Short mmCIF file of N, CA, C and O and ligand atoms in Angstrom, two decimals:
data_model
loop_
_atom_site.label_atom_id
_atom_site.label_comp_id
_atom_site.label_asym_id
_atom_site.label_seq_id
_atom_site.Cartn_x
_atom_site.Cartn_y
_atom_site.Cartn_z
N MET A 1 0.46 -1.22 -0.05
CA MET A 1 -0.25 -0.07 -0.45
C MET A 1 0.68 1.43 -0.14
O MET A 1 1.31 1.63 0.86
N GLY A 2 0.53 1.90 -1.02
CA GLY A 2 1.38 3.19 -0.68
C GLY A 2 0.51 4.52 -0.48
O GLY A 2 -0.79 4.33 -0.17
N LYS A 3 0.99 5.68 -0.40
CA LYS A 3 0.38 6.53 -0.01
C LYS A 3 -1.14 7.08 -1.07
O LYS A 3 -1.39 6.90 -2.29
N PRO A 4 -2.09 7.57 -0.77
CA PRO A 4 -3.05 7.60 -1.06
C PRO A 4 -3.18 8.73 -2.59
O PRO A 4 -2.39 9.44 -2.25
N LYS A 5 -3.35 8.38 -3.65
CA LYS A 5 -3.41 9.00 -4.66
C LYS A 5 -4.36 10.68 -4.99
O LYS A 5 -5.32 10.35 -5.23
N ALA A 6 -3.73 11.33 -5.94
CA ALA A 6 -4.69 12.19 -6.46
C ALA A 6 -6.28 11.83 -7.01
O ALA A 6 -6.49 11.28 -7.93
N LEU A 7 -7.06 12.48 -6.64
CA LEU A 7 -8.42 12.10 -7.37
C LEU A 7 -9.39 13.13 -7.61
O LEU A 7 -9.21 14.02 -7.00
N VAL A 8 -9.68 13.41 -9.04
CA VAL A 8 -10.52 14.54 -9.64
C VAL A 8 -12.08 14.59 -9.67
O VAL A 8 -12.35 12.96 -9.80
N ASP A 9 -12.53 15.07 -8.93
CA ASP A 9 -14.43 14.79 -8.43
C ASP A 9 -14.61 15.58 -10.50
O ASP A 9 -14.37 16.95 -10.36
N ARG A 10 -14.64 14.88 -11.90
CA ARG A 10 -15.33 14.83 -12.65
C ARG A 10 -16.75 16.21 -12.38
O ARG A 10 -16.72 16.95 -13.51
N GLU A 11 -17.20 15.91 -11.33
CA GLU A 11 -18.52 17.07 -11.38
C GLU A 11 -18.44 18.64 -10.99
O GLU A 11 -18.35 19.41 -11.46
N LEU A 12 -16.59 18.57 -10.16
CA LEU A 12 -15.90 20.11 -9.87
C LEU A 12 -14.89 20.72 -10.88
O LEU A 12 -15.14 21.92 -10.72
N CYS A 13 -14.65 20.05 -11.48
CA CYS A 13 -13.84 20.32 -12.47
C CYS A 13 -14.37 21.14 -13.64
O CYS A 13 -14.58 20.46 -14.36
N LEU A 14 -13.15 22.18 -13.87
CA LEU A 14 -13.59 23.34 -15.00
C LEU A 14 -12.50 23.09 -15.85
O LEU A 14 -12.97 24.12 -17.09
N ALA A 15 -12.08 22.28 -15.96
CA ALA A 15 -11.09 22.09 -16.90
C ALA A 15 -10.45 23.06 -17.40
O ALA A 15 -9.75 22.98 -18.69
N CYS A 16 -9.62 24.00 -16.17
CA CYS A 16 -8.75 24.79 -16.42
C CYS A 16 -7.59 24.80 -17.13
O CYS A 16 -7.15 25.66 -17.63
N GLY A 17 -7.10 23.36 -16.65
CA GLY A 17 -5.75 22.65 -16.98
C GLY A 17 -4.79 23.21 -15.58
O GLY A 17 -3.56 22.97 -16.12
N GLY A 18 -5.11 24.05 -15.01
CA GLY A 18 -4.27 24.35 -13.29
C GLY A 18 -3.12 23.46 -13.02
O GLY A 18 -1.74 23.08 -12.52
N CYS A 19 -3.99 22.46 -13.15
CA CYS A 19 -3.48 20.97 -12.26
C CYS A 19 -2.24 20.49 -13.42
O CYS A 19 -1.10 19.73 -12.66
N ILE A 20 -2.73 20.05 -14.42
CA ILE A 20 -1.80 19.64 -15.60
C ILE A 20 -0.66 20.34 -15.76
O ILE A 20 0.46 19.90 -15.64
N SER A 21 -0.63 22.15 -15.36
CA SER A 21 0.66 22.30 -15.20
C SER A 21 1.08 22.58 -14.80
O SER A 21 2.60 22.38 -14.96
N VAL A 22 1.09 21.79 -13.01
CA VAL A 22 2.57 22.35 -12.32
C VAL A 22 2.10 20.78 -11.86
O VAL A 22 3.22 20.83 -11.30
N CYS A 23 1.68 19.73 -12.21
CA CYS A 23 2.43 18.42 -11.78
C CYS A 23 3.62 18.07 -12.34
O CYS A 23 3.61 17.86 -13.21
N PRO A 24 4.59 17.89 -11.39
CA PRO A 24 6.25 17.31 -11.72
C PRO A 24 6.26 15.72 -12.41
O PRO A 24 7.17 16.31 -12.91
N GLN A 25 4.80 15.43 -12.33
CA GLN A 25 5.09 13.78 -12.90
C GLN A 25 4.40 13.96 -14.07
O GLN A 25 4.19 13.00 -14.51
N SER A 26 3.85 14.90 -14.99
CA SER A 26 3.00 14.91 -15.75
C SER A 26 1.93 14.06 -15.58
O SER A 26 1.29 12.63 -16.54
N ALA A 27 1.19 13.74 -14.38
CA ALA A 27 0.50 12.74 -14.09
C ALA A 27 -0.99 13.04 -14.33
O ALA A 27 -1.88 12.07 -14.60
N ILE A 28 -1.34 13.99 -15.41
CA ILE A 28 -2.75 14.50 -14.86
C ILE A 28 -3.03 15.54 -16.33
O ILE A 28 -2.33 15.31 -17.63
N SER A 29 -4.01 14.64 -16.96
CA SER A 29 -4.34 14.82 -18.22
C SER A 29 -6.13 15.60 -18.62
O SER A 29 -6.63 15.06 -17.79
N MET A 30 -5.80 15.69 -20.19
CA MET A 30 -7.48 16.04 -20.11
C MET A 30 -8.13 14.59 -20.78
O MET A 30 -7.50 14.01 -21.75
N HIS A 31 -9.07 14.59 -20.27
CA HIS A 31 -9.73 13.20 -21.02
C HIS A 31 -11.77 13.70 -20.66
O HIS A 31 -12.27 13.73 -19.87
N GLY A 32 -12.17 14.16 -21.82
CA GLY A 32 -13.28 14.15 -22.46
C GLY A 32 -13.51 15.75 -20.99
O GLY A 32 -14.88 15.51 -20.29
N MET A 33 -12.84 15.94 -21.55
CA MET A 33 -13.22 17.96 -20.97
C MET A 33 -12.99 17.58 -19.35
O MET A 33 -13.37 18.47 -18.66
N ARG A 34 -12.13 16.98 -18.74
CA ARG A 34 -11.97 16.54 -17.47
C ARG A 34 -10.64 16.32 -16.99
O ARG A 34 -10.38 15.77 -17.70
N ALA A 35 -9.85 17.13 -15.65
CA ALA A 35 -8.55 16.32 -15.33
C ALA A 35 -8.90 15.04 -14.66
O ALA A 35 -9.81 14.15 -14.58
N PHE A 36 -7.57 14.36 -15.43
CA PHE A 36 -7.64 13.01 -14.92
C PHE A 36 -6.12 12.58 -14.61
O PHE A 36 -5.49 13.29 -15.33
N VAL A 37 -6.47 11.65 -13.28
CA VAL A 37 -5.16 11.62 -12.80
C VAL A 37 -4.25 10.27 -13.16
O VAL A 37 -5.25 9.51 -12.72
N THR A 38 -3.44 9.84 -13.39
CA THR A 38 -2.94 8.25 -13.64
C THR A 38 -2.22 8.43 -12.40
O THR A 38 -1.12 8.44 -12.50
N ARG A 39 -3.18 7.25 -12.41
CA ARG A 39 -2.42 6.90 -10.41
C ARG A 39 -1.25 6.28 -10.30
O ARG A 39 -0.32 6.56 -9.45
N GLU A 40 -0.43 5.37 -12.13
CA GLU A 40 0.56 5.31 -11.44
C GLU A 40 2.05 6.12 -11.39
O GLU A 40 3.18 6.08 -11.33
N LYS A 41 1.71 7.30 -12.24
CA LYS A 41 2.29 8.52 -11.99
C LYS A 41 2.44 9.20 -11.01
O LYS A 41 3.26 9.77 -10.76
N CYS A 42 1.57 9.92 -10.26
CA CYS A 42 1.46 10.25 -8.90
C CYS A 42 1.91 9.66 -7.56
O CYS A 42 2.20 8.89 -7.24
N ILE A 43 2.59 10.95 -7.33
CA ILE A 43 3.87 10.72 -5.88
C ILE A 43 3.21 11.31 -4.87
O ILE A 43 3.92 11.87 -4.26
N SER A 44 1.81 11.66 -4.69
CA SER A 44 1.60 11.70 -3.76
C SER A 44 1.50 13.63 -3.03
O SER A 44 1.89 13.46 -2.25
N CYS A 45 2.39 13.94 -4.27
CA CYS A 45 3.13 15.49 -3.45
C CYS A 45 1.85 16.35 -3.07
O CYS A 45 2.12 17.52 -2.57
N ALA A 46 0.56 16.74 -3.62
CA ALA A 46 -0.41 17.28 -3.16
C ALA A 46 -0.50 19.13 -4.10
O ALA A 46 -1.42 19.84 -3.61
N ILE A 47 0.56 19.14 -5.06
CA ILE A 47 0.75 20.31 -5.23
C ILE A 47 -0.28 20.92 -6.07
O ILE A 47 -1.14 21.63 -6.03
N CYS A 48 -1.09 19.62 -6.86
CA CYS A 48 -2.39 20.22 -8.01
C CYS A 48 -3.33 20.49 -6.91
O CYS A 48 -4.15 20.70 -6.92
N ILE A 49 -3.71 19.57 -5.89
CA ILE A 49 -4.85 20.19 -4.57
C ILE A 49 -4.74 21.19 -4.28
O ILE A 49 -5.70 22.21 -4.14
N ARG A 50 -3.69 21.95 -4.04
CA ARG A 50 -2.98 23.32 -3.73
C ARG A 50 -3.92 24.73 -4.74
O ARG A 50 -3.78 24.96 -4.82
N THR A 51 -3.24 23.74 -6.09
CA THR A 51 -3.42 25.00 -7.21
C THR A 51 -5.16 24.77 -7.38
O THR A 51 -5.46 25.63 -7.93
N CYS A 52 -5.32 23.75 -7.96
CA CYS A 52 -7.18 23.89 -8.07
C CYS A 52 -7.98 25.08 -8.01
O CYS A 52 -8.11 24.69 -6.23
N PRO A 53 -8.67 25.79 -8.39
CA PRO A 53 -9.52 26.88 -7.75
C PRO A 53 -10.87 26.27 -7.27
O PRO A 53 -11.22 27.24 -6.76
N VAL A 54 -11.56 25.45 -7.24
CA VAL A 54 -12.27 24.51 -7.02
C VAL A 54 -12.78 23.92 -5.93
O VAL A 54 -13.46 23.19 -6.00
N GLY A 55 -11.17 22.90 -5.68
CA GLY A 55 -10.91 21.87 -4.85
C GLY A 55 -11.42 20.65 -5.00
O GLY A 55 -12.29 19.83 -4.79
N ALA A 56 -11.09 20.79 -6.55
CA ALA A 56 -11.68 19.58 -7.83
C ALA A 56 -10.57 18.15 -6.99
O ALA A 56 -11.54 17.32 -7.43
N ILE A 57 -9.86 18.52 -6.68
CA ILE A 57 -8.97 17.57 -6.62
C ILE A 57 -8.52 17.10 -5.03
O ILE A 57 -8.43 18.29 -3.99
N THR A 58 -8.87 15.97 -4.61
CA THR A 58 -9.04 15.33 -3.14
C THR A 58 -7.56 14.02 -3.00
O THR A 58 -7.33 13.88 -4.27
N GLY A 59 -7.09 13.67 -1.77
CA GLY A 59 -6.24 12.84 -1.80
C GLY A 59 -6.26 12.81 -0.06
O GLY A 59 -5.93 13.49 0.95
N GLU A 60 -6.53 11.33 0.57
CA GLU A 60 -6.94 11.25 1.79
C GLU A 60 -5.52 11.68 3.02
O GLU A 60 -5.93 11.81 3.91
N VAL A 61 -4.69 11.74 2.60
CA VAL A 61 -3.14 11.64 3.00
C VAL A 61 -2.69 13.13 3.44
O VAL A 61 -1.62 13.59 4.43
N TYR A 62 -3.37 14.35 2.63
CA TYR A 62 -2.64 15.75 2.40
C TYR A 62 -3.28 16.47 3.54
O TYR A 62 -4.16 16.87 4.33
S1 SF4 B 101 -0.14 15.18 -6.21
FE1 SF4 B 101 1.33 15.80 -7.34
S2 SF4 B 101 1.99 14.23 -8.59
FE2 SF4 B 101 0.21 13.29 -8.30
S3 SF4 B 101 -1.32 14.42 -9.75
FE3 SF4 B 101 -0.88 15.93 -7.79
S4 SF4 B 101 0.72 17.13 -8.95
FE4 SF4 B 101 0.27 15.43 -9.85
S1 SF4 B 102 -6.89 22.76 -11.52
FE1 SF4 B 102 -9.11 22.10 -11.18
S2 SF4 B 102 -10.32 22.59 -11.80
FE2 SF4 B 102 -8.00 22.95 -13.05
S3 SF4 B 102 -8.42 20.88 -14.75
FE3 SF4 B 102 -7.24 20.41 -12.00
S4 SF4 B 102 -9.29 19.62 -11.47
FE4 SF4 B 102 -10.09 20.26 -13.11
#
């Protein structure tokens, strides 16, 4: 078991792209006009969580 990974709430995401530009792992991409985290790439740094303007990204350990 690793750390919990970032998860995007598709209902809240505005597709602004902010999280995609800050992720150091390039773990986030657009899928169907919503941000999507590739869990295998995420290192649980929480930068995307602090960046999202609408609080659409969560993760248990942050
Ligand atoms: S927690 Fe860090 S590595 Fe994981 S998706 Fe967010 S910015 Fe990328
Ligand atoms: S920063 Fe938030 S609103 Fe913007 S694309 Fe990422 S999850 Fe969606």
